[in-house]
PDB file of C-alpha atoms in Angstrom:
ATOM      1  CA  UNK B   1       0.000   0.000   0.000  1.00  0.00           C
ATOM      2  CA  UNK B   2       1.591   3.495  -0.914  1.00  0.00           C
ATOM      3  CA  UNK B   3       1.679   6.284   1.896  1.00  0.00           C
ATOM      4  CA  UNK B   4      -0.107   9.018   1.047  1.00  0.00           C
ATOM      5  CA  UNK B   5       1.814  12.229   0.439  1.00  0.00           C
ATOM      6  CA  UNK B   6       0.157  15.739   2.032  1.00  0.00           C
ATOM      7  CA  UNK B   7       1.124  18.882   0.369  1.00  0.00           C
ATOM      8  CA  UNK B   8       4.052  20.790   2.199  1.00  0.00           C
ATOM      9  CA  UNK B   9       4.477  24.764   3.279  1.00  0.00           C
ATOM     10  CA  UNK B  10       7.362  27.118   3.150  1.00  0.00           C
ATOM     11  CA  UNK B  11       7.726  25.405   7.140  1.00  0.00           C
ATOM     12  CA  UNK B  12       8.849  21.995   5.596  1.00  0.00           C
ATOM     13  CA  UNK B  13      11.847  23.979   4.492  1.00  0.00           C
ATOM     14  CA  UNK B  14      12.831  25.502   7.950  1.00  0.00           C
ATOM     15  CA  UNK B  15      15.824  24.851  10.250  1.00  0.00           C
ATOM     16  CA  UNK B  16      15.960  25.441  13.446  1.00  0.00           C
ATOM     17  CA  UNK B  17      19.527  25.528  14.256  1.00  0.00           C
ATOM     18  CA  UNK B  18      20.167  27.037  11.090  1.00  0.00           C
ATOM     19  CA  UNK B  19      18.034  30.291  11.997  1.00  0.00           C
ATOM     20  CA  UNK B  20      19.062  29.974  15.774  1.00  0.00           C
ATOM     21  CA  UNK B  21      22.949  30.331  14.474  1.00  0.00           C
ATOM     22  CA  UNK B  22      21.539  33.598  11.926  1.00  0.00           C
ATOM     23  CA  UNK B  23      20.417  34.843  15.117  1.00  0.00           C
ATOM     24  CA  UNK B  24      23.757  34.308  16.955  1.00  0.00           C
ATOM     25  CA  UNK B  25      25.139  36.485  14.175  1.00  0.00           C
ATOM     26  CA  UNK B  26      22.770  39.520  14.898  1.00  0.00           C
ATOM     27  CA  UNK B  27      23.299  39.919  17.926  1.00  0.00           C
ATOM     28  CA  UNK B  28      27.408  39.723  17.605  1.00  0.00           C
ATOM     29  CA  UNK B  29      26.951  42.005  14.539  1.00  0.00           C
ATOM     30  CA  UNK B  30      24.948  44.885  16.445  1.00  0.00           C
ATOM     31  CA  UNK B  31      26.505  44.539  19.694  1.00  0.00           C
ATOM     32  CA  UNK B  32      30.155  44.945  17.617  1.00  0.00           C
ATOM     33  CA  UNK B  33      28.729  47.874  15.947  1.00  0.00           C
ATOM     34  CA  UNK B  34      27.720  49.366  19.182  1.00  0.00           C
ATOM     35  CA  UNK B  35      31.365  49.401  19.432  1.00  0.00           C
ATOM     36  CA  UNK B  36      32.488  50.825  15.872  1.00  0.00           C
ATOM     37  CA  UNK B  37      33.065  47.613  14.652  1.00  0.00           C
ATOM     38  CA  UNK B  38      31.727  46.222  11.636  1.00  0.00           C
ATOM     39  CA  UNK B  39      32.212  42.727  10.364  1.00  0.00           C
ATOM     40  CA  UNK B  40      30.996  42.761   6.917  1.00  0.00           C
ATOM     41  CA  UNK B  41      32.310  39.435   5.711  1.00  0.00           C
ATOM     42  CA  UNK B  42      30.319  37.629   8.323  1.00  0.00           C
ATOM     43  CA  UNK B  43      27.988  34.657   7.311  1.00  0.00           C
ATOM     44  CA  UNK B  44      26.678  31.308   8.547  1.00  0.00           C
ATOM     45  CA  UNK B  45      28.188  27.812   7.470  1.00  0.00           C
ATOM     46  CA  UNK B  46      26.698  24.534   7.655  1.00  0.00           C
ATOM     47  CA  UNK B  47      27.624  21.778   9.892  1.00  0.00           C
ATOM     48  CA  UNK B  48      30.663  20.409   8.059  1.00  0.00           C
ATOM     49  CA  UNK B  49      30.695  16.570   7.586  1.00  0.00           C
ATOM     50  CA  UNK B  50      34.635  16.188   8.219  1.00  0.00           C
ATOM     51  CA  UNK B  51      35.339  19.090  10.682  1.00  0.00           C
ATOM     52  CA  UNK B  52      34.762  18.777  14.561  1.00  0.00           C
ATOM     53  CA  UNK B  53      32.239  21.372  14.406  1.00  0.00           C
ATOM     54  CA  UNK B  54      28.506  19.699  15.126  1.00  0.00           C
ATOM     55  CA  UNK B  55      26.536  22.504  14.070  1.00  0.00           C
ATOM     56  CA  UNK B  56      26.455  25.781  12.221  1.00  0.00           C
ATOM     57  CA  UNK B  57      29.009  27.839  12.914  1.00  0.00           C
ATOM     58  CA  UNK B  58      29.712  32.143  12.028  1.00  0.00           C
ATOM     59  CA  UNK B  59      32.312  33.026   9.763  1.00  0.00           C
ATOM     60  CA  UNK B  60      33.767  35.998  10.415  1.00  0.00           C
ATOM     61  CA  UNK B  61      34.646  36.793   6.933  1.00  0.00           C
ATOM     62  CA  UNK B  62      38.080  37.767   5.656  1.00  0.00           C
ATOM     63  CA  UNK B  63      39.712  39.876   7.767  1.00  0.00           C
ATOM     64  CA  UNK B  64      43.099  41.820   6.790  1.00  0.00           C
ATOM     65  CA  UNK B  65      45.576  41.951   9.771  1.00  0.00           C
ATOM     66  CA  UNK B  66      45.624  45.336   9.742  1.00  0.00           C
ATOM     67  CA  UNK B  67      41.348  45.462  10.129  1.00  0.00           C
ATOM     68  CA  UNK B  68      42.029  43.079  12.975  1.00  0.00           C
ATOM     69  CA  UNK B  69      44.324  45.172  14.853  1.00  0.00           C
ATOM     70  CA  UNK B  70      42.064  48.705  14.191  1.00  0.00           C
ATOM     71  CA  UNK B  71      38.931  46.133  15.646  1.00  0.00           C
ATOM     72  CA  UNK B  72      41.231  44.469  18.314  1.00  0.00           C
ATOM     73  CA  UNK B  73      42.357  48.270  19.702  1.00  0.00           C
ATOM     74  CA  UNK B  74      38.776  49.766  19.108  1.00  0.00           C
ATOM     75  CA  UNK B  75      37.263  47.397  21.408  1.00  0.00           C
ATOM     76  CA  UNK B  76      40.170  47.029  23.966  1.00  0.00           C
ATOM     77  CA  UNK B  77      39.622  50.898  24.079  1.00  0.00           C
ATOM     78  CA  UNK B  78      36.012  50.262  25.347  1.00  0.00           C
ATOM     79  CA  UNK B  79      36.917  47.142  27.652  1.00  0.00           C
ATOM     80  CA  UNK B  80      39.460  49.462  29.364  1.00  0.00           C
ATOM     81  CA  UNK B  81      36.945  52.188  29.497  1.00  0.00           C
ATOM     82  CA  UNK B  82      34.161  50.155  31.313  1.00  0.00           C
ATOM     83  CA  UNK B  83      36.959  48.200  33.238  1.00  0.00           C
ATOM     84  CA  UNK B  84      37.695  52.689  34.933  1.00  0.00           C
ATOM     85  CA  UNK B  85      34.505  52.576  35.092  1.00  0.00           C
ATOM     86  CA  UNK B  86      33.135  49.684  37.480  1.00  0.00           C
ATOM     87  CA  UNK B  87      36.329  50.386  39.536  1.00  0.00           C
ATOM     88  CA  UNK B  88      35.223  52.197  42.742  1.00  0.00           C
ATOM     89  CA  UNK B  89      35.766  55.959  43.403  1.00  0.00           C
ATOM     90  CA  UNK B  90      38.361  56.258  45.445  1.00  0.00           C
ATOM     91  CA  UNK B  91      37.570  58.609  48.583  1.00  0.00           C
ATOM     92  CA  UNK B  92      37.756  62.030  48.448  1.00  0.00           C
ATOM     93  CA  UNK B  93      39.276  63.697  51.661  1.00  0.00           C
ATOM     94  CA  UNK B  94      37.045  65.324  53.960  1.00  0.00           C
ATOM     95  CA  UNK B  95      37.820  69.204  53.950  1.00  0.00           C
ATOM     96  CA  UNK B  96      38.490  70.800  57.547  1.00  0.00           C
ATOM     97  CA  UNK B  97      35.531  73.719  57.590  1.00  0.00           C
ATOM     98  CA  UNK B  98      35.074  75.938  60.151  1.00  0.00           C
ATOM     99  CA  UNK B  99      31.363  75.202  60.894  1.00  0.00           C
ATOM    100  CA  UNK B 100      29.448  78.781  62.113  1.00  0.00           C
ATOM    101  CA  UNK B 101      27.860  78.269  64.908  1.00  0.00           C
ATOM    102  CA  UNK B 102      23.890  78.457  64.362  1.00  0.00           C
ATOM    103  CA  UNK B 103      22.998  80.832  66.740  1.00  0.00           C
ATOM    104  CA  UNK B 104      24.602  83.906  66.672  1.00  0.00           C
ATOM    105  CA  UNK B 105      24.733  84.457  70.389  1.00  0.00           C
ATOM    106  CA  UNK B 106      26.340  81.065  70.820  1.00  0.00           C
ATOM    107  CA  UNK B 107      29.752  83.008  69.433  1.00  0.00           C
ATOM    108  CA  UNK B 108      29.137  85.939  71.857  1.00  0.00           C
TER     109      UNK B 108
END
């Protein structure tokens, strides 16, 4: 007896990990932009049957030496910023005021 085949939607065509890796990508994308840093080579592979990889994985795109150092120091610029700030104020030094007296007749 033959199965009976049911018409398929654009759904028979999704994948899951595929999309979950795409958005993986947006998120590294727009938080290195935040930054000034734009990877414009960047893409999404599939699994790769001989590598050691299991999944999809981001490709970064070609990247000169010379873009990797301008991306490596723009974003060591902003580590070392945030790193100033979450370090704790150091104390100022209270200042030795002469404190007037409130009442004026106090002094007298």
């Amino acid at each position: 007896m033959q199965q009976k085949l049911h018409p398929i939607g654009p759904e028979y065509f999704n994948d899951q990990d595929r999309d979950y890796a795409v958005e993986a990508g947006v998120e590294l994308v727009n938080a290195l932009r935040k930054l000034g840093v734009d990877l414009e080579g960047i893409g999404v592979s599939a699994p790769c049957d001989r590598c050691s990889s299991v999944g999809y994985v981001l490709d970064l795109g070609p990247v000169e030496p010379a873009q990797a150092l301008k991306m490596a120091a723009t974003i060591n610029g902003y580590a070392e910023e945030s790193s100033r700030l979450r370090e704790p104020a150091a104390p100022t030094p209270k200042r030795n005021r002469n404190r007037r007296a409130k009442n004026l007749n106090a002094t007298l």
